[in-house]
Amino acid sequence: MRQDEIQSIKQRFGIIGNSAKLNYAIHVAAQVAPTEMNVLIMGESGTGKESFSKIIHSLSPRKHGQFIAINCGAIPEGTIDSELFGHEKGAFTDAREARKGFFEVTDGGTIFLDEIGEMPLGTQSRLLRVLENGEFIRVGSNKVQKTSVRVVAATNVDLLKAVEQKKFREDLYFRLSTVPISVPALRERDSDILLLFRKFASDFAEEYRVKPIKLSEDASQALGKYRFPGNIRQLKNLTQQMSLLEMEQEINVETLAKYIPAESTGGPPALLGNRGGQDDFSERDLLYKILFDMRKDVTELKKLVFELLNSGNYGSVISDHKDLFNGINDENPAEAIFGQDRLLPSDTSVVDSSNFQDNSVIEIADHLDDLEDTQDIQHEEENDSLSLEEQEKELIIKALKKNKNKRKYAARDLGISERTLYRKIKQYEIEKQK
C-alpha cells in the first residue's frame, strides 16, 4: 500500500503518528478489510485497538451493515450468553419477553469483541460455533438460527499463555487469529508522542476557547522519555489536566513532573501489563506482597534487637542477617545502625559486654515500646505465613457482608469487576454471608 493511501486512512479515522510499526498495522488492516477473514487485534490497553476494528469495517463490503463494539470483560458471566445470543421468554428469572442478541441484531455487519480473553469458556464454545457454521441458539431455546457476522476480536493479554493455562480454547484462538494485527505501544512510537500532545492540546483549546499549552525544550525531552504504561489514553488525560489546571501557557520540566507519576526501577507498568503471565498478579496482589515483605523484615529486625538486648553480642547477629541490610549504600551494616564509634576492629566479631550496656541499651530500648517477648515474635512469624489467597478471600467476605451479598456493590468496594468477583467467589467456594 502506498504512503499516500495510508495517510488518507489516518486522516479519515483521526490517527496521529508516523512510526513504521503503526503504518504497518494500518497497512495490514486495510489489506484484510475487503475479505471475510477473522482478525485478532493485539496490543496494550489504551493503544487504540478499536480504531483498527472501525478501519476494517469501514473498508469492507459490510460497511453499510451495523457495527457493534462489545467489551467482554464488562458483561457479567451470568448474562453474557443472553447479551450475545439472545434469550427466550421465561429462559431465566426476569426474562419476561424474548430478546434478540448482538449476533442476531448485527446480521450482515461486524461485531468487535474487545477483551476477548475475559470471555467465559462456556461462551467461547458458543462463539466457536458461530465462527465455524454461522449458527447460534438463544438461551432457553432449542431452535438453531443462522447469522452472517464478521468477528473482529481484540486482547491486551497473551492468549497463547491463556491457552496453556486452560483459560482460553485453543481451537477458538486459531479461528480468531486468522490475520493478527499488532498495535504498537506508545513507548514504541516515541517520535509520535509530541505530535499526539500537540493534537490533544489543540483539541482542548478549541473546545474550551483557550490558548493551547506548549512544552519547553527540556519538558519535550522528558515527555518523550516517559514509558506511558497507559499509552495514548494516559497521554490524553495528562494533556487535558495540564491544559485545565496550569495558568502558564508554556509547560516546563518542573511543572510536567507534577503530572507524570514517578517510575519505579522494578517496572510495575510492564509487570501489570502482563496479565496473561503465570502468576496473574493484579495491582492489589502486588500491594499485598509488598506489605507482607515489609512485615517480615520488621519481625526479623525485632528478633535481631531482642537478641542484642539479651546477649549484647551484635557482631555475630549482623553476620547471620546480612540480607536485612541490603541497599545501605554498601556501608558496613553495623556502622549504619550503631554508628562508627561503636564498631569493632576488623579482626573482631564479638563485643565486650562492658562496652555495650547501660546508655546504649537504654537508647535502643526507648524505641521498642511495642517489643514483645519471644513468643509474640514467633506468633507474628506464623501470621506472616498467611497466603495472598487467604487475605483476598477475607476481603471478599467482608465486602459481601457489608453489602448484604449484593455483588454489584461489593465489587465496587473491592475495585474489581462484578464478573471477576463472581469468579473469585466460585474459586474460594464462598457461601452467602449473613
Tab-separated table of C-alpha atoms in Angstrom:
chain	number	residue	atom	x	y	z
A	1	MET	CA	0.000	0.000	0.000
A	2	ARG	CA	1.309	3.447	-0.929
A	3	GLN	CA	2.172	6.003	1.744
A	4	ASP	CA	-0.456	8.453	0.472
A	5	GLU	CA	-3.155	5.773	0.899
A	6	ILE	CA	-2.023	5.088	4.482
A	7	GLN	CA	-2.034	8.842	5.149
A	8	SER	CA	-5.573	9.087	3.780
A	9	ILE	CA	-6.739	6.373	6.206
A	10	LYS	CA	-5.074	8.199	9.108
A	11	GLN	CA	-6.873	11.415	8.275
A	12	ARG	CA	-10.210	9.665	7.889
A	13	PHE	CA	-10.040	7.903	11.257
A	14	GLY	CA	-8.111	10.550	13.209
A	15	ILE	CA	-4.947	8.506	13.698
A	16	ILE	CA	-1.853	10.562	14.588
A	17	GLY	CA	1.695	9.283	14.056
A	18	ASN	CA	4.311	8.281	11.529
A	19	SER	CA	6.112	5.344	13.153
A	20	ALA	CA	6.887	2.336	10.962
A	21	LYS	CA	5.075	-0.106	13.286
A	22	LEU	CA	1.909	1.996	13.250
A	23	ASN	CA	1.981	2.315	9.453
A	24	TYR	CA	2.406	-1.446	9.086
A	25	ALA	CA	-0.556	-2.149	11.365
A	26	ILE	CA	-2.726	0.194	9.274
A	27	HIS	CA	-1.453	-1.498	6.098
A	28	VAL	CA	-2.469	-4.962	7.391
A	29	ALA	CA	-5.917	-3.688	8.474
A	30	ALA	CA	-6.557	-2.144	5.054
A	31	GLN	CA	-5.407	-5.279	3.228
A	32	VAL	CA	-7.594	-7.671	5.250
A	33	ALA	CA	-10.680	-5.402	5.276
A	34	PRO	CA	-12.153	-6.446	1.858
A	35	THR	CA	-12.012	-10.137	2.844
A	36	GLU	CA	-14.205	-12.156	5.229
A	37	MET	CA	-11.272	-13.336	7.340
A	38	ASN	CA	-11.429	-13.124	11.126
A	39	VAL	CA	-8.990	-10.668	12.678
A	40	LEU	CA	-7.314	-10.625	16.107
A	41	ILE	CA	-6.012	-7.212	17.192
A	42	MET	CA	-3.323	-7.398	19.882
A	43	GLY	CA	-1.988	-4.531	21.948
A	44	GLU	CA	-1.815	-2.990	25.391
A	45	SER	CA	-4.705	-1.137	26.962
A	46	GLY	CA	-5.051	2.405	25.647
A	47	THR	CA	-3.297	1.878	22.306
A	48	GLY	CA	-6.432	2.443	20.181
A	49	LYS	CA	-7.342	-1.097	19.130
A	50	GLU	CA	-10.977	-0.135	18.481
A	51	SER	CA	-9.874	2.328	15.790
A	52	PHE	CA	-8.432	-0.574	13.788
A	53	SER	CA	-11.696	-2.508	14.047
A	54	LYS	CA	-13.502	0.519	12.585
A	55	ILE	CA	-10.981	0.696	9.735
A	56	ILE	CA	-11.655	-2.965	8.907
A	57	HIS	CA	-15.439	-2.493	8.980
A	58	SER	CA	-15.468	0.770	7.008
A	59	LEU	CA	-13.269	-0.598	4.203
A	60	SER	CA	-15.159	-3.917	3.949
A	61	PRO	CA	-18.197	-4.944	1.877
A	62	ARG	CA	-20.155	-4.886	5.183
A	63	LYS	CA	-19.631	-1.137	5.666
A	64	HIS	CA	-23.353	-0.441	5.199
A	65	GLY	CA	-24.234	-3.032	7.843
A	66	GLN	CA	-24.259	-2.486	11.584
A	67	PHE	CA	-21.079	-2.216	13.659
A	68	ILE	CA	-21.241	-3.067	17.371
A	69	ALA	CA	-18.339	-2.896	19.842
A	70	ILE	CA	-18.644	-5.121	22.914
A	71	ASN	CA	-16.355	-5.246	25.948
A	72	CYS	CA	-16.429	-8.890	27.037
A	73	GLY	CA	-14.857	-8.060	30.400
A	74	ALA	CA	-17.644	-5.626	31.284
A	75	ILE	CA	-20.513	-8.133	30.921
A	76	PRO	CA	-21.166	-10.427	33.928
A	77	GLU	CA	-20.591	-14.124	33.306
A	78	GLY	CA	-24.223	-14.963	34.067
A	79	THR	CA	-25.645	-12.681	31.373
A	80	ILE	CA	-23.056	-12.636	28.594
A	81	ASP	CA	-24.701	-15.549	26.701
A	82	SER	CA	-28.016	-13.711	26.720
A	83	GLU	CA	-26.392	-10.458	25.561
A	84	LEU	CA	-24.552	-12.080	22.656
A	85	PHE	CA	-27.055	-14.715	21.508
A	86	GLY	CA	-30.405	-13.564	22.918
A	87	HIS	CA	-32.929	-15.434	25.060
A	88	GLU	CA	-36.481	-16.718	25.010
A	89	LYS	CA	-39.291	-15.643	27.287
A	90	GLY	CA	-39.020	-17.428	30.642
A	91	ALA	CA	-35.470	-18.644	29.991
A	92	PHE	CA	-34.417	-17.289	33.398
A	93	THR	CA	-35.681	-15.030	36.168
A	94	ASP	CA	-36.922	-11.659	34.845
A	95	ALA	CA	-36.887	-12.919	31.240
A	96	ARG	CA	-40.407	-11.557	30.693
A	97	GLU	CA	-40.099	-11.436	26.926
A	98	ALA	CA	-37.900	-12.783	24.149
A	99	ARG	CA	-34.879	-10.692	23.253
A	100	LYS	CA	-32.520	-10.643	20.293
A	101	GLY	CA	-28.796	-10.901	20.961
A	102	PHE	CA	-25.999	-8.925	19.347
A	103	PHE	CA	-25.217	-11.657	16.814
A	104	GLU	CA	-28.828	-11.627	15.643
A	105	VAL	CA	-29.126	-7.828	15.545
A	106	THR	CA	-25.813	-7.410	13.696
A	107	ASP	CA	-26.627	-9.889	10.916
A	108	GLY	CA	-24.792	-8.629	7.828
A	109	GLY	CA	-22.491	-6.392	9.838
A	110	THR	CA	-19.408	-6.548	12.079
A	111	ILE	CA	-19.006	-7.313	15.772
A	112	PHE	CA	-15.928	-6.088	17.634
A	113	LEU	CA	-15.242	-8.250	20.709
A	114	ASP	CA	-12.836	-6.336	22.946
A	115	GLU	CA	-11.036	-8.108	25.832
A	116	ILE	CA	-11.841	-11.483	24.266
A	117	GLY	CA	-9.525	-13.132	26.805
A	118	GLU	CA	-12.092	-12.360	29.543
A	119	MET	CA	-14.832	-14.358	27.836
A	120	PRO	CA	-16.026	-17.408	29.883
A	121	LEU	CA	-15.207	-20.857	28.486
A	122	GLY	CA	-18.877	-21.747	28.010
A	123	THR	CA	-19.458	-18.642	25.897
A	124	GLN	CA	-16.289	-19.410	23.936
A	125	SER	CA	-17.894	-22.704	22.806
A	126	ARG	CA	-20.955	-20.846	21.532
A	127	LEU	CA	-18.774	-18.297	19.737
A	128	LEU	CA	-16.770	-21.068	18.075
A	129	ARG	CA	-19.969	-22.496	16.580
A	130	VAL	CA	-20.855	-19.079	15.136
A	131	LEU	CA	-17.410	-18.767	13.563
A	132	GLU	CA	-17.495	-22.282	12.105
A	133	ASN	CA	-21.091	-22.567	10.870
A	134	GLY	CA	-22.736	-19.183	11.371
A	135	GLU	CA	-25.196	-20.865	13.776
A	136	PHE	CA	-26.324	-19.992	17.294
A	137	ILE	CA	-29.082	-20.901	19.737
A	138	ARG	CA	-30.843	-18.443	22.015
A	139	VAL	CA	-30.695	-19.067	25.760
A	140	GLY	CA	-33.715	-21.197	26.689
A	141	SER	CA	-34.383	-22.332	23.108
A	142	ASN	CA	-33.559	-25.417	21.057
A	143	LYS	CA	-34.027	-23.764	17.684
A	144	VAL	CA	-30.863	-23.240	15.619
A	145	GLN	CA	-30.675	-19.821	13.956
A	146	LYS	CA	-28.371	-18.510	11.249
A	147	THR	CA	-26.402	-15.284	11.141
A	148	SER	CA	-23.780	-13.727	8.894
A	149	VAL	CA	-21.481	-11.652	11.070
A	150	ARG	CA	-17.827	-10.799	10.750
A	151	VAL	CA	-15.956	-11.039	14.052
A	152	VAL	CA	-13.030	-8.780	14.883
A	153	ALA	CA	-11.548	-9.558	18.306
A	154	ALA	CA	-9.025	-7.690	20.451
A	155	THR	CA	-6.973	-8.568	23.509
A	156	ASN	CA	-4.404	-6.981	25.808
A	157	VAL	CA	-3.192	-10.326	27.203
A	158	ASP	CA	-1.124	-13.157	25.751
A	159	LEU	CA	-3.794	-15.594	24.551
A	160	LEU	CA	-1.248	-18.359	23.927
A	161	LYS	CA	-0.375	-18.334	27.632
A	162	ALA	CA	-4.085	-18.323	28.420
A	163	VAL	CA	-4.423	-21.420	26.213
A	164	GLU	CA	-1.607	-23.120	28.142
A	165	GLN	CA	-3.354	-22.290	31.416
A	166	LYS	CA	-6.659	-23.714	30.106
A	167	LYS	CA	-8.317	-20.284	30.344
A	168	PHE	CA	-8.888	-19.950	26.594
A	169	ARG	CA	-9.850	-22.527	23.976
A	170	GLU	CA	-7.057	-23.372	21.577
A	171	ASP	CA	-9.409	-24.032	18.638
A	172	LEU	CA	-11.075	-20.639	19.174
A	173	TYR	CA	-7.691	-18.917	19.288
A	174	PHE	CA	-6.707	-20.254	15.878
A	175	ARG	CA	-10.155	-19.403	14.479
A	176	LEU	CA	-9.891	-15.803	15.630
A	177	SER	CA	-6.255	-15.203	14.719
A	178	THR	CA	-6.547	-15.883	11.008
A	179	VAL	CA	-4.949	-12.467	10.495
A	180	PRO	CA	-3.239	-10.986	13.590
A	181	ILE	CA	-2.634	-7.239	13.863
A	182	SER	CA	-0.174	-5.938	16.475
A	183	VAL	CA	-0.832	-2.360	17.599
A	184	PRO	CA	2.395	-0.818	18.988
A	185	ALA	CA	2.534	0.684	22.473
A	186	LEU	CA	3.176	4.420	22.738
A	187	ARG	CA	6.698	3.857	24.118
A	188	GLU	CA	7.488	2.067	20.822
A	189	ARG	CA	6.395	5.213	18.941
A	190	ASP	CA	8.415	7.812	20.852
A	191	SER	CA	8.612	10.058	17.781
A	192	ASP	CA	4.800	10.331	17.836
A	193	ILE	CA	4.446	11.433	21.469
A	194	LEU	CA	4.920	15.160	20.802
A	195	LEU	CA	2.620	15.008	17.761
A	196	LEU	CA	-0.128	13.498	19.898
A	197	PHE	CA	0.490	16.011	22.693
A	198	ARG	CA	0.058	18.944	20.309
A	199	LYS	CA	-3.092	17.346	18.873
A	200	PHE	CA	-4.700	16.861	22.297
A	201	ALA	CA	-3.679	20.342	23.476
A	202	SER	CA	-5.119	21.896	20.311
A	203	ASP	CA	-8.398	19.959	20.622
A	204	PHE	CA	-8.818	21.054	24.248
A	205	ALA	CA	-8.080	24.687	23.402
A	206	GLU	CA	-10.557	24.654	20.517
A	207	GLU	CA	-13.316	23.093	22.628
A	208	TYR	CA	-12.952	25.495	25.560
A	209	ARG	CA	-11.761	28.536	23.593
A	210	VAL	CA	-8.428	28.967	25.348
A	211	LYS	CA	-4.851	29.192	24.140
A	212	PRO	CA	-3.198	25.779	23.700
A	213	ILE	CA	-0.369	24.879	26.049
A	214	LYS	CA	3.100	24.094	24.735
A	215	LEU	CA	6.189	22.395	26.127
A	216	SER	CA	9.613	23.869	26.726
A	217	GLU	CA	12.547	22.059	25.156
A	218	ASP	CA	13.554	20.224	28.339
A	219	ALA	CA	9.913	19.276	29.026
A	220	SER	CA	9.612	17.880	25.488
A	221	GLN	CA	12.645	15.683	26.077
A	222	ALA	CA	11.296	14.476	29.426
A	223	LEU	CA	7.896	13.661	27.942
A	224	GLY	CA	9.496	11.708	25.101
A	225	LYS	CA	11.441	9.533	27.558
A	226	TYR	CA	8.430	8.590	29.700
A	227	ARG	CA	7.198	4.991	29.208
A	228	PHE	CA	3.436	5.742	29.301
A	229	PRO	CA	2.051	2.484	30.737
A	230	GLY	CA	-1.450	3.824	29.959
A	231	ASN	CA	-0.411	4.617	26.370
A	232	ILE	CA	-2.411	7.156	24.316
A	233	ARG	CA	-5.236	7.318	26.852
A	234	GLN	CA	-2.796	8.346	29.591
A	235	LEU	CA	-1.135	10.980	27.380
A	236	LYS	CA	-4.535	12.492	26.526
A	237	ASN	CA	-5.562	12.650	30.190
A	238	LEU	CA	-2.221	14.219	31.137
A	239	THR	CA	-2.538	16.877	28.414
A	240	GLN	CA	-6.088	17.768	29.423
A	241	GLN	CA	-5.129	18.035	33.111
A	242	MET	CA	-2.302	20.467	32.380
A	243	SER	CA	-4.471	22.463	29.957
A	244	LEU	CA	-7.123	22.880	32.644
A	245	LEU	CA	-5.043	23.426	35.775
A	246	GLU	CA	-1.934	25.330	34.651
A	247	MET	CA	-2.093	29.103	34.311
A	248	GLU	CA	1.134	29.400	32.324
A	249	GLN	CA	0.909	28.636	28.640
A	250	GLU	CA	4.419	27.134	28.461
A	251	ILE	CA	4.968	23.972	30.474
A	252	ASN	CA	8.499	23.493	31.827
A	253	VAL	CA	10.026	20.263	33.089
A	254	GLU	CA	9.289	21.089	36.764
A	255	THR	CA	5.600	21.571	36.012
A	256	LEU	CA	5.492	18.435	33.886
A	257	ALA	CA	6.995	16.386	36.725
A	258	LYS	CA	3.919	17.110	38.866
A	259	TYR	CA	1.694	15.274	36.388
A	260	ILE	CA	3.934	12.331	35.471
A	261	PRO	CA	3.988	9.531	38.076
A	262	ALA	CA	7.445	8.559	39.293
A	263	GLU	CA	8.609	5.357	37.628
A	264	SER	CA	9.974	2.539	39.743
A	265	THR	CA	13.145	0.762	38.664
A	266	GLY	CA	11.274	-2.509	39.030
A	267	GLY	CA	8.986	-1.513	36.195
A	268	PRO	CA	5.461	-2.070	37.591
A	269	PRO	CA	3.760	-0.895	34.338
A	270	ALA	CA	5.386	-3.726	32.384
A	271	LEU	CA	4.564	-6.232	35.118
A	272	LEU	CA	0.953	-5.150	35.422
A	273	GLY	CA	0.500	-5.233	31.700
A	274	ASN	CA	1.490	-8.885	31.582
A	275	ARG	CA	-1.802	-10.149	32.923
A	276	GLY	CA	-1.528	-13.331	30.987
A	277	GLY	CA	1.562	-14.370	32.985
A	278	GLN	CA	1.726	-17.446	35.160
A	279	ASP	CA	1.243	-15.584	38.446
A	280	ASP	CA	-1.528	-13.371	37.042
A	281	PHE	CA	-0.809	-10.640	39.611
A	282	SER	CA	-3.155	-7.694	39.951
A	283	GLU	CA	-2.310	-4.327	41.491
A	284	ARG	CA	-3.942	-5.455	44.742
A	285	ASP	CA	-1.835	-8.655	44.785
A	286	LEU	CA	1.357	-6.631	44.373
A	287	LEU	CA	0.442	-4.365	47.272
A	288	TYR	CA	-0.203	-7.406	49.461
A	289	LYS	CA	3.179	-8.863	48.535
A	290	ILE	CA	5.000	-5.631	49.355
A	291	LEU	CA	3.204	-5.312	52.703
A	292	PHE	CA	3.980	-8.901	53.672
A	293	ASP	CA	7.645	-8.465	52.746
A	294	MET	CA	7.816	-5.314	54.871
A	295	ARG	CA	6.145	-7.045	57.796
A	296	LYS	CA	8.573	-9.936	57.560
A	297	ASP	CA	11.541	-7.541	57.638
A	298	VAL	CA	10.123	-5.723	60.690
A	299	THR	CA	9.664	-9.034	62.506
A	300	GLU	CA	13.239	-10.051	61.708
A	301	LEU	CA	14.510	-6.713	62.994
A	302	LYS	CA	12.558	-7.155	66.229
A	303	LYS	CA	14.148	-10.559	66.726
A	304	LEU	CA	17.579	-9.119	65.997
A	305	VAL	CA	17.223	-6.302	68.552
A	306	PHE	CA	15.737	-8.729	71.072
A	307	GLU	CA	18.832	-10.928	70.759
A	308	LEU	CA	21.059	-7.878	71.175
A	309	LEU	CA	19.285	-6.801	74.354
A	310	ASN	CA	19.708	-10.268	75.813
A	311	SER	CA	23.235	-11.115	74.681
A	312	GLY	CA	24.991	-7.852	73.895
A	313	ASN	CA	26.764	-9.717	71.055
A	314	TYR	CA	25.847	-7.909	67.836
A	315	GLY	CA	28.799	-8.882	65.634
A	316	SER	CA	27.590	-12.436	65.020
A	317	VAL	CA	23.940	-11.337	64.790
A	318	ILE	CA	24.684	-8.957	61.910
A	319	SER	CA	26.698	-11.579	60.034
A	320	ASP	CA	23.763	-14.005	60.357
A	321	HIS	CA	21.261	-11.467	58.989
A	322	LYS	CA	23.107	-9.784	56.108
A	323	ASP	CA	20.002	-9.853	53.900
A	324	LEU	CA	18.277	-7.328	56.201
A	325	PHE	CA	20.907	-4.693	55.400
A	326	ASN	CA	20.970	-4.850	51.605
A	327	GLY	CA	20.854	-1.475	49.878
A	328	ILE	CA	22.509	0.659	52.598
A	329	ASN	CA	24.925	2.076	50.015
A	330	ASP	CA	27.472	-0.666	50.650
A	331	GLU	CA	28.058	0.659	54.166
A	332	ASN	CA	29.024	-1.641	56.964
A	333	PRO	CA	25.598	-2.684	58.342
A	334	ALA	CA	26.762	-2.260	61.914
A	335	GLU	CA	28.012	1.253	61.166
A	336	ALA	CA	24.697	2.180	59.528
A	337	ILE	CA	22.786	1.050	62.640
A	338	PHE	CA	25.002	1.681	65.677
A	339	GLY	CA	27.388	4.408	64.466
A	340	GLN	CA	31.076	4.291	63.665
A	341	ASP	CA	32.198	4.880	67.257
A	342	ARG	CA	30.618	1.576	68.300
A	343	LEU	CA	32.242	-0.617	65.692
A	344	LEU	CA	34.686	-3.392	66.469
A	345	PRO	CA	38.137	-3.695	64.922
A	346	SER	CA	38.063	-5.568	61.604
A	347	ASP	CA	39.525	-8.728	63.149
A	348	THR	CA	36.909	-8.905	65.898
A	349	SER	CA	33.387	-10.304	65.659
A	350	VAL	CA	32.304	-10.162	69.318
A	351	VAL	CA	31.669	-7.119	71.518
A	352	ASP	CA	32.819	-6.949	75.078
A	353	SER	CA	29.653	-6.561	77.105
A	354	SER	CA	31.286	-3.818	79.153
A	355	ASN	CA	31.488	-1.642	76.013
A	356	PHE	CA	27.831	-2.065	75.136
A	357	GLN	CA	25.489	-1.570	78.079
A	358	ASP	CA	23.641	0.981	80.165
A	359	ASN	CA	23.172	4.037	77.929
A	360	SER	CA	23.443	2.079	74.668
A	361	VAL	CA	20.864	-0.449	75.764
A	362	ILE	CA	18.548	2.218	77.136
A	363	GLU	CA	18.840	4.223	73.904
A	364	ILE	CA	17.665	1.260	71.833
A	365	ALA	CA	15.018	0.195	74.324
A	366	ASP	CA	13.397	3.631	74.278
A	367	HIS	CA	12.290	2.977	70.683
A	368	LEU	CA	10.948	-0.528	71.323
A	369	ASP	CA	7.865	0.068	73.447
A	370	ASP	CA	5.959	-2.364	71.283
A	371	LEU	CA	8.594	-5.110	71.569
A	372	GLU	CA	7.020	-8.286	72.999
A	373	ASP	CA	8.653	-11.465	74.275
A	374	THR	CA	9.969	-14.276	72.064
A	375	GLN	CA	6.598	-15.985	71.973
A	376	ASP	CA	4.972	-12.879	70.447
A	377	ILE	CA	7.649	-12.736	67.742
A	378	GLN	CA	7.107	-16.370	66.874
A	379	HIS	CA	3.361	-15.699	66.740
A	380	GLU	CA	3.912	-12.895	64.202
A	381	GLU	CA	6.006	-15.239	62.074
A	382	GLU	CA	3.096	-17.659	61.960
A	383	ASN	CA	0.785	-14.864	60.859
A	384	ASP	CA	3.235	-13.941	58.096
A	385	SER	CA	2.646	-17.337	56.545
A	386	LEU	CA	-0.863	-16.339	55.535
A	387	SER	CA	-1.128	-16.535	51.770
A	388	LEU	CA	-2.355	-13.796	49.475
A	389	GLU	CA	-5.296	-16.002	48.603
A	390	GLU	CA	-6.456	-16.141	52.229
A	391	GLN	CA	-6.206	-12.372	52.563
A	392	GLU	CA	-8.109	-11.909	49.328
A	393	LYS	CA	-10.810	-14.344	50.468
A	394	GLU	CA	-11.167	-12.487	53.768
A	395	LEU	CA	-11.570	-9.138	51.970
A	396	ILE	CA	-14.233	-10.583	49.666
A	397	ILE	CA	-16.185	-12.000	52.636
A	398	LYS	CA	-16.059	-8.646	54.439
A	399	ALA	CA	-17.255	-6.789	51.334
A	400	LEU	CA	-20.138	-9.234	50.843
A	401	LYS	CA	-21.190	-8.893	54.481
A	402	LYS	CA	-21.039	-5.126	54.304
A	403	ASN	CA	-23.204	-5.010	51.160
A	404	LYS	CA	-25.601	-7.802	52.223
A	405	ASN	CA	-24.394	-10.191	49.481
A	406	LYS	CA	-25.060	-7.686	46.704
A	407	ARG	CA	-22.209	-8.472	44.335
A	408	LYS	CA	-22.501	-5.280	42.340
A	409	TYR	CA	-21.752	-3.064	45.345
A	410	ALA	CA	-19.234	-5.499	46.840
A	411	ALA	CA	-17.289	-5.490	43.573
A	412	ARG	CA	-17.355	-1.688	43.555
A	413	ASP	CA	-15.902	-1.563	47.091
A	414	LEU	CA	-13.184	-4.059	46.135
A	415	GLY	CA	-12.279	-2.169	42.971
A	416	ILE	CA	-12.875	-5.148	40.661
A	417	SER	CA	-15.478	-6.050	38.064
A	418	GLU	CA	-18.610	-7.959	39.039
A	419	ARG	CA	-17.565	-10.788	36.755
A	420	THR	CA	-14.172	-11.082	38.454
A	421	LEU	CA	-15.884	-11.139	41.859
A	422	TYR	CA	-18.207	-13.915	40.661
A	423	ARG	CA	-15.186	-15.964	39.540
A	424	LYS	CA	-13.382	-15.401	42.860
A	425	ILE	CA	-16.477	-16.496	44.831
A	426	LYS	CA	-16.550	-19.752	42.895
A	427	GLN	CA	-12.776	-20.192	43.249
A	428	TYR	CA	-12.803	-19.788	47.043
A	429	GLU	CA	-16.193	-21.543	47.481
A	430	ILE	CA	-17.585	-18.609	49.467
A	431	GLU	CA	-21.104	-19.074	50.763
A	432	LYS	CA	-23.624	-16.253	51.241
A	433	GLN	CA	-22.746	-14.114	54.251
A	434	LYS	CA	-25.258	-13.380	56.998
